[in-house]
mmCIF file with all atom_site columns, C-alpha atoms in Angstrom:
data_model
loop_
_atom_site.group_PDB
_atom_site.id
_atom_site.type_symbol
_atom_site.label_atom_id
_atom_site.label_alt_id
_atom_site.label_comp_id
_atom_site.label_asym_id
_atom_site.label_entity_id
_atom_site.label_seq_id
_atom_site.pdbx_PDB_ins_code
_atom_site.Cartn_x
_atom_site.Cartn_y
_atom_site.Cartn_z
_atom_site.occupancy
_atom_site.B_iso_or_equiv
_atom_site.pdbx_formal_charge
_atom_site.auth_seq_id
_atom_site.auth_comp_id
_atom_site.auth_asym_id
_atom_site.auth_atom_id
_atom_site.pdbx_PDB_model_num
ATOM 1   C CA . MET A 1 1   ? 4.882   13.202 -13.757 1.00 0.00 ? 1   MET A CA 1
ATOM 2   C CA . ILE A 1 2   ? 7.496   10.581 -13.946 1.00 0.00 ? 2   ILE A CA 1
ATOM 3   C CA . VAL A 1 3   ? 8.179   10.702 -10.130 1.00 0.00 ? 3   VAL A CA 1
ATOM 4   C CA . MET A 1 4   ? 4.250   10.496 -9.648  1.00 0.00 ? 4   MET A CA 1
ATOM 5   C CA . ALA A 1 5   ? 4.122   7.382  -11.866 1.00 0.00 ? 5   ALA A CA 1
ATOM 6   C CA . ALA A 1 6   ? 7.095   5.845  -10.349 1.00 0.00 ? 6   ALA A CA 1
ATOM 7   C CA . LEU A 1 7   ? 6.058   6.124  -6.573  1.00 0.00 ? 7   LEU A CA 1
ATOM 8   C CA . PRO A 1 8   ? 3.771   3.246  -6.501  1.00 0.00 ? 8   PRO A CA 1
ATOM 9   C CA . LEU A 1 9   ? 6.102   1.176  -8.466  1.00 0.00 ? 9   LEU A CA 1
ATOM 10  C CA . VAL A 1 10  ? 8.929   2.142  -6.034  1.00 0.00 ? 10  VAL A CA 1
ATOM 11  C CA . ALA A 1 11  ? 6.784   1.362  -3.167  1.00 0.00 ? 11  ALA A CA 1
ATOM 12  C CA . GLU A 1 12  ? 5.893   -2.107 -4.702  1.00 0.00 ? 12  GLU A CA 1
ATOM 13  C CA . HIS A 1 13  ? 9.498   -3.035 -6.102  1.00 0.00 ? 13  HIS A CA 1
ATOM 14  C CA . GLY A 1 14  ? 11.906  -0.858 -4.166  1.00 0.00 ? 14  GLY A CA 1
ATOM 15  C CA . ALA A 1 15  ? 15.207  -0.184 -6.007  1.00 0.00 ? 15  ALA A CA 1
ATOM 16  C CA . ALA A 1 16  ? 14.523  -3.385 -8.074  1.00 0.00 ? 16  ALA A CA 1
ATOM 17  C CA . VAL A 1 17  ? 12.041  -1.326 -10.351 1.00 0.00 ? 17  VAL A CA 1
ATOM 18  C CA . THR A 1 18  ? 13.290  -0.740 -13.724 1.00 0.00 ? 18  THR A CA 1
ATOM 19  C CA . THR A 1 19  ? 13.173  2.357  -15.861 1.00 0.00 ? 19  THR A CA 1
ATOM 20  C CA . ALA A 1 20  ? 11.216  0.501  -18.348 1.00 0.00 ? 20  ALA A CA 1
ATOM 21  C CA . GLN A 1 21  ? 8.347   -0.023 -15.852 1.00 0.00 ? 21  GLN A CA 1
ATOM 22  C CA . ILE A 1 22  ? 8.528   3.388  -14.774 1.00 0.00 ? 22  ILE A CA 1
ATOM 23  C CA . ALA A 1 23  ? 8.354   4.501  -18.370 1.00 0.00 ? 23  ALA A CA 1
ATOM 24  C CA . ARG A 1 24  ? 5.336   2.390  -19.305 1.00 0.00 ? 24  ARG A CA 1
ATOM 25  C CA . ALA A 1 25  ? 3.520   3.693  -16.121 1.00 0.00 ? 25  ALA A CA 1
ATOM 26  C CA . ALA A 1 26  ? 4.171   7.258  -17.153 1.00 0.00 ? 26  ALA A CA 1
ATOM 27  C CA . GLY A 1 27  ? 3.151   6.678  -20.618 1.00 0.00 ? 27  GLY A CA 1
ATOM 28  C CA . ILE A 1 28  ? 6.507   7.769  -22.196 1.00 0.00 ? 28  ILE A CA 1
ATOM 29  C CA . GLY A 1 29  ? 9.485   6.199  -23.806 1.00 0.00 ? 29  GLY A CA 1
ATOM 30  C CA . GLU A 1 30  ? 12.360  5.070  -21.444 1.00 0.00 ? 30  GLU A CA 1
ATOM 31  C CA . ALA A 1 31  ? 14.772  7.602  -23.275 1.00 0.00 ? 31  ALA A CA 1
ATOM 32  C CA . THR A 1 32  ? 12.646  10.432 -21.717 1.00 0.00 ? 32  THR A CA 1
ATOM 33  C CA . VAL A 1 33  ? 13.223  9.086  -18.295 1.00 0.00 ? 33  VAL A CA 1
ATOM 34  C CA . PHE A 1 34  ? 16.912  9.490  -19.064 1.00 0.00 ? 34  PHE A CA 1
ATOM 35  C CA . ARG A 1 35  ? 16.298  12.723 -20.396 1.00 0.00 ? 35  ARG A CA 1
ATOM 36  C CA . ALA A 1 36  ? 14.706  14.095 -17.203 1.00 0.00 ? 36  ALA A CA 1
ATOM 37  C CA . PHE A 1 37  ? 17.335  12.019 -14.920 1.00 0.00 ? 37  PHE A CA 1
ATOM 38  C CA . THR A 1 38  ? 20.907  11.263 -15.168 1.00 0.00 ? 38  THR A CA 1
ATOM 39  C CA . ASP A 1 39  ? 20.265  7.711  -13.868 1.00 0.00 ? 39  ASP A CA 1
ATOM 40  C CA . LYS A 1 40  ? 17.930  5.727  -11.943 1.00 0.00 ? 40  LYS A CA 1
ATOM 41  C CA . ASP A 1 41  ? 19.577  6.499  -8.802  1.00 0.00 ? 41  ASP A CA 1
ATOM 42  C CA . GLU A 1 42  ? 18.506  10.212 -9.371  1.00 0.00 ? 42  GLU A CA 1
ATOM 43  C CA . LEU A 1 43  ? 15.251  9.251  -10.018 1.00 0.00 ? 43  LEU A CA 1
ATOM 44  C CA . LEU A 1 44  ? 14.924  7.150  -6.846  1.00 0.00 ? 44  LEU A CA 1
ATOM 45  C CA . ASP A 1 45  ? 16.144  10.153 -4.814  1.00 0.00 ? 45  ASP A CA 1
ATOM 46  C CA . ALA A 1 46  ? 13.481  12.274 -6.514  1.00 0.00 ? 46  ALA A CA 1
ATOM 47  C CA . CYS A 1 47  ? 10.908  9.429  -5.498  1.00 0.00 ? 47  CYS A CA 1
ATOM 48  C CA . VAL A 1 48  ? 12.227  9.737  -1.906  1.00 0.00 ? 48  VAL A CA 1
ATOM 49  C CA . ALA A 1 49  ? 12.092  13.560 -2.001  1.00 0.00 ? 49  ALA A CA 1
ATOM 50  C CA . GLU A 1 50  ? 8.492   13.559 -3.171  1.00 0.00 ? 50  GLU A CA 1
ATOM 51  C CA . ALA A 1 51  ? 7.449   11.014 -0.665  1.00 0.00 ? 51  ALA A CA 1
ATOM 52  C CA . LEU A 1 52  ? 8.875   13.059 2.105   1.00 0.00 ? 52  LEU A CA 1
ATOM 53  C CA . ARG A 1 53  ? 7.019   16.319 1.171   1.00 0.00 ? 53  ARG A CA 1
ATOM 54  C CA . SER A 1 54  ? 4.706   17.575 3.581   1.00 0.00 ? 54  SER A CA 1
ATOM 55  C CA . ASP A 1 55  ? 2.565   19.975 1.305   1.00 0.00 ? 55  ASP A CA 1
ATOM 56  C CA . HIS A 1 56  ? 0.145   17.166 0.378   1.00 0.00 ? 56  HIS A CA 1
ATOM 57  C CA . VAL A 1 57  ? -0.813  16.512 4.007   1.00 0.00 ? 57  VAL A CA 1
ATOM 58  C CA . LEU A 1 58  ? -0.726  20.347 4.554   1.00 0.00 ? 58  LEU A CA 1
ATOM 59  C CA . GLU A 1 59  ? -3.396  20.920 2.087   1.00 0.00 ? 59  GLU A CA 1
ATOM 60  C CA . GLN A 1 60  ? -5.600  18.090 3.500   1.00 0.00 ? 60  GLN A CA 1
ATOM 61  C CA . LEU A 1 61  ? -5.328  19.745 6.968   1.00 0.00 ? 61  LEU A CA 1
ATOM 62  C CA . ALA A 1 62  ? -5.988  22.987 5.603   1.00 0.00 ? 62  ALA A CA 1
ATOM 63  C CA . SER A 1 63  ? -9.159  21.524 3.953   1.00 0.00 ? 63  SER A CA 1
ATOM 64  C CA . VAL A 1 64  ? -10.865 20.025 7.100   1.00 0.00 ? 64  VAL A CA 1
ATOM 65  C CA . PRO A 1 65  ? -13.815 22.163 7.788   1.00 0.00 ? 65  PRO A CA 1
ATOM 66  C CA . LEU A 1 66  ? -13.399 23.975 11.331  1.00 0.00 ? 66  LEU A CA 1
ATOM 67  C CA . ASP A 1 67  ? -17.348 23.959 11.880  1.00 0.00 ? 67  ASP A CA 1
ATOM 68  C CA . GLN A 1 68  ? -17.266 20.402 12.295  1.00 0.00 ? 68  GLN A CA 1
ATOM 69  C CA . PRO A 1 69  ? -16.996 18.929 16.156  1.00 0.00 ? 69  PRO A CA 1
ATOM 70  C CA . LEU A 1 70  ? -13.575 18.671 17.334  1.00 0.00 ? 70  LEU A CA 1
ATOM 71  C CA . THR A 1 71  ? -13.414 14.830 17.368  1.00 0.00 ? 71  THR A CA 1
ATOM 72  C CA . GLU A 1 72  ? -14.309 14.893 13.631  1.00 0.00 ? 72  GLU A CA 1
ATOM 73  C CA . ARG A 1 73  ? -11.665 17.477 12.683  1.00 0.00 ? 73  ARG A CA 1
ATOM 74  C CA . LEU A 1 74  ? -9.048  15.408 14.545  1.00 0.00 ? 74  LEU A CA 1
ATOM 75  C CA . ALA A 1 75  ? -10.263 12.232 13.060  1.00 0.00 ? 75  ALA A CA 1
ATOM 76  C CA . GLU A 1 76  ? -9.791  13.804 9.559   1.00 0.00 ? 76  GLU A CA 1
ATOM 77  C CA . ALA A 1 77  ? -6.346  15.258 10.476  1.00 0.00 ? 77  ALA A CA 1
ATOM 78  C CA . ALA A 1 78  ? -5.258  11.710 11.807  1.00 0.00 ? 78  ALA A CA 1
ATOM 79  C CA . ASP A 1 79  ? -6.347  9.875  8.592   1.00 0.00 ? 79  ASP A CA 1
ATOM 80  C CA . ALA A 1 80  ? -4.446  12.422 6.637   1.00 0.00 ? 80  ALA A CA 1
ATOM 81  C CA . MET A 1 81  ? -1.264  12.025 8.667   1.00 0.00 ? 81  MET A CA 1
ATOM 82  C CA . ARG A 1 82  ? -1.455  8.323  8.953   1.00 0.00 ? 82  ARG A CA 1
ATOM 83  C CA . ALA A 1 83  ? -1.606  8.091  5.024   1.00 0.00 ? 83  ALA A CA 1
ATOM 84  C CA . HIS A 1 84  ? 1.085   10.402 4.671   1.00 0.00 ? 84  HIS A CA 1
ATOM 85  C CA . MET A 1 85  ? 3.376   8.403  6.869   1.00 0.00 ? 85  MET A CA 1
ATOM 86  C CA . THR A 1 86  ? 2.128   5.088  5.457   1.00 0.00 ? 86  THR A CA 1
ATOM 87  C CA . ARG A 1 87  ? 3.360   6.485  1.855   1.00 0.00 ? 87  ARG A CA 1
ATOM 88  C CA . ILE A 1 88  ? 6.590   7.561  3.237   1.00 0.00 ? 88  ILE A CA 1
ATOM 89  C CA . GLY A 1 89  ? 7.065   4.258  5.039   1.00 0.00 ? 89  GLY A CA 1
ATOM 90  C CA . ALA A 1 90  ? 6.169   2.142  2.022   1.00 0.00 ? 90  ALA A CA 1
ATOM 91  C CA . VAL A 1 91  ? 8.596   4.081  -0.319  1.00 0.00 ? 91  VAL A CA 1
ATOM 92  C CA . LEU A 1 92  ? 11.594  4.035  2.225   1.00 0.00 ? 92  LEU A CA 1
ATOM 93  C CA . GLY A 1 93  ? 10.772  0.576  3.493   1.00 0.00 ? 93  GLY A CA 1
ATOM 94  C CA . ALA A 1 94  ? 10.564  -0.959 -0.074  1.00 0.00 ? 94  ALA A CA 1
ATOM 95  C CA . LEU A 1 95  ? 13.919  0.733  -0.892  1.00 0.00 ? 95  LEU A CA 1
ATOM 96  C CA . HIS A 1 96  ? 15.545  -0.349 2.277   1.00 0.00 ? 96  HIS A CA 1
ATOM 97  C CA . ALA A 1 97  ? 14.243  -3.844 1.775   1.00 0.00 ? 97  ALA A CA 1
ATOM 98  C CA . SER A 1 98  ? 15.774  -4.010 -1.572  1.00 0.00 ? 98  SER A CA 1
ATOM 99  C CA . GLY A 1 99  ? 19.033  -3.069 -0.693  1.00 0.00 ? 99  GLY A CA 1
ATOM 100 C CA . ARG A 1 100 ? 19.050  0.686  -1.325  1.00 0.00 ? 100 ARG A CA 1
ATOM 101 C CA . ARG A 1 101 ? 20.436  2.663  1.598   1.00 0.00 ? 101 ARG A CA 1
ATOM 102 C CA . SER A 1 102 ? 19.725  6.146  1.874   1.00 0.00 ? 102 SER A CA 1
ATOM 103 C CA . ARG A 1 103 ? 22.215  8.512  0.007   1.00 0.00 ? 103 ARG A CA 1
ATOM 104 C CA . GLY A 1 104 ? 21.022  11.816 1.610   1.00 0.00 ? 104 GLY A CA 1
ATOM 105 C CA . PRO A 1 105 ? 20.553  14.652 -0.553  1.00 0.00 ? 105 PRO A CA 1
ATOM 106 C CA . GLN A 1 106 ? 22.499  14.497 -3.634  1.00 0.00 ? 106 GLN A CA 1
ATOM 107 C CA . PRO A 1 107 ? 23.628  17.788 -5.516  1.00 0.00 ? 107 PRO A CA 1
ATOM 108 C CA . ARG A 1 108 ? 22.133  18.078 -9.004  1.00 0.00 ? 108 ARG A CA 1
ATOM 109 C CA . GLU A 1 109 ? 23.142  20.133 -11.611 1.00 0.00 ? 109 GLU A CA 1
ATOM 110 C CA . ALA A 1 110 ? 20.218  22.470 -12.841 1.00 0.00 ? 110 ALA A CA 1
ATOM 111 C CA . ARG A 1 111 ? 19.031  22.207 -16.391 1.00 0.00 ? 111 ARG A CA 1
ATOM 112 C CA . GLU A 1 112 ? 17.414  24.704 -18.699 1.00 0.00 ? 112 GLU A CA 1
ATOM 113 C CA . ASP A 1 113 ? 14.387  22.491 -18.965 1.00 0.00 ? 113 ASP A CA 1
ATOM 114 C CA . ASP A 1 114 ? 14.092  21.479 -15.392 1.00 0.00 ? 114 ASP A CA 1
ATOM 115 C CA . PRO A 1 115 ? 10.603  22.329 -13.811 1.00 0.00 ? 115 PRO A CA 1
ATOM 116 C CA . GLN A 1 116 ? 10.654  24.076 -10.377 1.00 0.00 ? 116 GLN A CA 1
ATOM 117 C CA . PRO A 1 117 ? 13.008  22.035 -7.833  1.00 0.00 ? 117 PRO A CA 1
ATOM 118 C CA . ARG A 1 118 ? 10.995  19.639 -5.563  1.00 0.00 ? 118 ARG A CA 1
ATOM 119 C CA . GLU A 1 119 ? 13.223  19.436 -2.710  1.00 0.00 ? 119 GLU A CA 1
ATOM 120 C CA . PRO A 1 120 ? 11.468  18.299 0.568   1.00 0.00 ? 120 PRO A CA 1
ATOM 121 C CA . PRO A 1 121 ? 11.751  21.041 3.192   1.00 0.00 ? 121 PRO A CA 1
ATOM 122 C CA . ASP A 1 122 ? 13.930  20.218 5.993   1.00 0.00 ? 122 ASP A CA 1
ATOM 123 C CA . ARG A 1 123 ? 12.407  18.031 9.016   1.00 0.00 ? 123 ARG A CA 1
ATOM 124 C CA . ALA A 1 124 ? 12.161  21.031 11.512  1.00 0.00 ? 124 ALA A CA 1
ATOM 125 C CA . THR A 1 125 ? 10.408  23.323 8.911   1.00 0.00 ? 125 THR A CA 1
ATOM 126 C CA . SER A 1 126 ? 8.047   20.371 7.781   1.00 0.00 ? 126 SER A CA 1
ATOM 127 C CA . PHE A 1 127 ? 7.270   19.563 11.710  1.00 0.00 ? 127 PHE A CA 1
ATOM 128 C CA . ARG A 1 128 ? 6.524   23.347 12.538  1.00 0.00 ? 128 ARG A CA 1
ATOM 129 C CA . ALA A 1 129 ? 4.321   23.468 9.348   1.00 0.00 ? 129 ALA A CA 1
ATOM 130 C CA . THR A 1 130 ? 2.224   20.504 10.444  1.00 0.00 ? 130 THR A CA 1
ATOM 131 C CA . ARG A 1 131 ? 2.120   21.642 14.096  1.00 0.00 ? 131 ARG A CA 1
ATOM 132 C CA . GLU A 1 132 ? 0.752   25.163 12.873  1.00 0.00 ? 132 GLU A CA 1
ATOM 133 C CA . ALA A 1 133 ? -1.758  23.490 10.919  1.00 0.00 ? 133 ALA A CA 1
ATOM 134 C CA . LEU A 1 134 ? -3.013  21.222 13.502  1.00 0.00 ? 134 LEU A CA 1
ATOM 135 C CA . THR A 1 135 ? -3.325  24.176 15.667  1.00 0.00 ? 135 THR A CA 1
ATOM 136 C CA . GLU A 1 136 ? -5.838  25.876 13.433  1.00 0.00 ? 136 GLU A CA 1
ATOM 137 C CA . LEU A 1 137 ? -7.930  22.622 13.945  1.00 0.00 ? 137 LEU A CA 1
ATOM 138 C CA . PHE A 1 138 ? -7.949  23.171 17.686  1.00 0.00 ? 138 PHE A CA 1
ATOM 139 C CA . GLU A 1 139 ? -8.552  27.090 17.614  1.00 0.00 ? 139 GLU A CA 1
ATOM 140 C CA . PRO A 1 140 ? -12.519 27.037 17.188  1.00 0.00 ? 140 PRO A CA 1
ATOM 141 C CA . ASP A 1 141 ? -12.483 25.297 20.745  1.00 0.00 ? 141 ASP A CA 1
ATOM 142 C CA . ARG A 1 142 ? -9.775  27.278 22.405  1.00 0.00 ? 142 ARG A CA 1
ATOM 143 C CA . ASP A 1 143 ? -12.259 28.386 25.082  1.00 0.00 ? 143 ASP A CA 1
ATOM 144 C CA . ARG A 1 144 ? -12.875 24.893 25.992  1.00 0.00 ? 144 ARG A CA 1
ATOM 145 C CA . LEU A 1 145 ? -9.400  23.247 26.058  1.00 0.00 ? 145 LEU A CA 1
ATOM 146 C CA . ARG A 1 146 ? -7.433  22.499 29.143  1.00 0.00 ? 146 ARG A CA 1
ATOM 147 C CA . LEU A 1 147 ? -4.232  23.434 27.202  1.00 0.00 ? 147 LEU A CA 1
ATOM 148 C CA . PRO A 1 148 ? -3.305  26.058 24.328  1.00 0.00 ? 148 PRO A CA 1
ATOM 149 C CA . PRO A 1 149 ? -4.132  24.900 20.947  1.00 0.00 ? 149 PRO A CA 1
ATOM 150 C CA . GLU A 1 150 ? -0.607  24.979 20.103  1.00 0.00 ? 150 GLU A CA 1
ATOM 151 C CA . ARG A 1 151 ? 0.444   22.653 22.963  1.00 0.00 ? 151 ARG A CA 1
ATOM 152 C CA . LEU A 1 152 ? -2.587  20.375 22.127  1.00 0.00 ? 152 LEU A CA 1
ATOM 153 C CA . ALA A 1 153 ? -1.265  20.380 18.638  1.00 0.00 ? 153 ALA A CA 1
ATOM 154 C CA . ALA A 1 154 ? 2.217   19.192 19.528  1.00 0.00 ? 154 ALA A CA 1
ATOM 155 C CA . LEU A 1 155 ? 0.871   16.694 21.786  1.00 0.00 ? 155 LEU A CA 1
ATOM 156 C CA . PHE A 1 156 ? -1.547  15.192 18.906  1.00 0.00 ? 156 PHE A CA 1
ATOM 157 C CA . LEU A 1 157 ? 1.526   15.547 16.536  1.00 0.00 ? 157 LEU A CA 1
ATOM 158 C CA . SER A 1 158 ? 3.522   13.400 18.913  1.00 0.00 ? 158 SER A CA 1
ATOM 159 C CA . LEU A 1 159 ? 0.801   10.743 19.269  1.00 0.00 ? 159 LEU A CA 1
ATOM 160 C CA . MET A 1 160 ? 0.299   10.580 15.723  1.00 0.00 ? 160 MET A CA 1
ATOM 161 C CA . PHE A 1 161 ? 3.991   9.547  15.254  1.00 0.00 ? 161 PHE A CA 1
ATOM 162 C CA . ALA A 1 162 ? 4.075   7.206  17.817  1.00 0.00 ? 162 ALA A CA 1
ATOM 163 C CA . GLY A 1 163 ? 0.866   5.506  16.639  1.00 0.00 ? 163 GLY A CA 1
ATOM 164 C CA . ALA A 1 164 ? 1.924   5.439  12.969  1.00 0.00 ? 164 ALA A CA 1
ATOM 165 C CA . ARG A 1 165 ? 1.638   1.626  13.005  1.00 0.00 ? 165 ARG A CA 1
ATOM 166 C CA . GLY A 1 166 ? -1.305  1.528  15.367  1.00 0.00 ? 166 GLY A CA 1
ATOM 167 C CA . ALA A 1 167 ? -1.142  1.588  19.136  1.00 0.00 ? 167 ALA A CA 1
ATOM 168 C CA . ALA A 1 168 ? 1.709   -0.415 20.288  1.00 0.00 ? 168 ALA A CA 1
ATOM 169 C CA . GLY A 1 169 ? 1.649   -2.427 16.873  1.00 0.00 ? 169 GLY A CA 1
ATOM 170 C CA . ASP A 1 170 ? -1.854  -3.056 17.439  1.00 0.00 ? 170 ASP A CA 1
ATOM 171 C CA . PRO A 1 171 ? -3.516  -3.391 13.996  1.00 0.00 ? 171 PRO A CA 1
ATOM 172 C CA . GLU A 1 172 ? -7.238  -3.248 15.705  1.00 0.00 ? 172 GLU A CA 1
ATOM 173 C CA . SER A 1 173 ? -6.552  0.226  16.942  1.00 0.00 ? 173 SER A CA 1
ATOM 174 C CA . SER A 1 174 ? -8.492  2.935  14.687  1.00 0.00 ? 174 SER A CA 1
ATOM 175 C CA . ILE A 1 175 ? -8.159  6.411  14.300  1.00 0.00 ? 175 ILE A CA 1
ATOM 176 C CA . THR A 1 176 ? -11.549 7.325  16.058  1.00 0.00 ? 176 THR A CA 1
ATOM 177 C CA . GLU A 1 177 ? -10.446 5.400  18.987  1.00 0.00 ? 177 GLU A CA 1
ATOM 178 C CA . VAL A 1 178 ? -7.249  7.244  19.240  1.00 0.00 ? 178 VAL A CA 1
ATOM 179 C CA . VAL A 1 179 ? -8.971  10.577 18.907  1.00 0.00 ? 179 VAL A CA 1
ATOM 180 C CA . ASP A 1 180 ? -11.753 9.707  21.217  1.00 0.00 ? 180 ASP A CA 1
ATOM 181 C CA . VAL A 1 181 ? -9.368  8.797  24.029  1.00 0.00 ? 181 VAL A CA 1
ATOM 182 C CA . PHE A 1 182 ? -7.270  11.979 23.077  1.00 0.00 ? 182 PHE A CA 1
ATOM 183 C CA . VAL A 1 183 ? -10.331 14.209 23.369  1.00 0.00 ? 183 VAL A CA 1
ATOM 184 C CA . HIS A 1 184 ? -12.093 12.478 26.124  1.00 0.00 ? 184 HIS A CA 1
ATOM 185 C CA . GLY A 1 185 ? -9.307  10.963 28.339  1.00 0.00 ? 185 GLY A CA 1
ATOM 186 C CA . ILE A 1 186 ? -9.303  7.461  29.832  1.00 0.00 ? 186 ILE A CA 1
ATOM 187 C CA . LEU A 1 187 ? -11.362 7.953  32.784  1.00 0.00 ? 187 LEU A CA 1
ATOM 188 C CA . LYS A 1 188 ? -15.274 7.121  32.498  1.00 0.00 ? 188 LYS A CA 1
#
């Protein structure tokens, strides 16, 4: 609960966010923050870990109706992925801009009152799970596809990462346009 309340504040203020601001946003006393986290750095590390978690985007990808046309399925997937990458960028960018450099994963002593650990999966595992979720979105059209769904999912994922800030930095590019060109190609 504390991390979820802290995320938008970290995205806005970076490392300059105060534990008092976080406590107010979470509706708790500031002392409660320090019962859950050793210090502010540990809380910021937890925010980074939460922002990097892919389970949110995987849930969204899994909820895309497979009976929709392929372009609509991919547009929903692209929206979910862009939102996920935007959240990561907002948190990491704000922390970096405010002078906090990545410390990498920090060991943390387990506590009796700790909830289930919320460590992000490694990048390879996260990438693989996302690619598999995208593959499922291509499967209903397997017979019509030029390439296997697995390969198209990998290409689409690469396109989403490359276009995370819009096509070549173009804020005018839309998800629909990117998906349309991906599905139908560039020729008339």
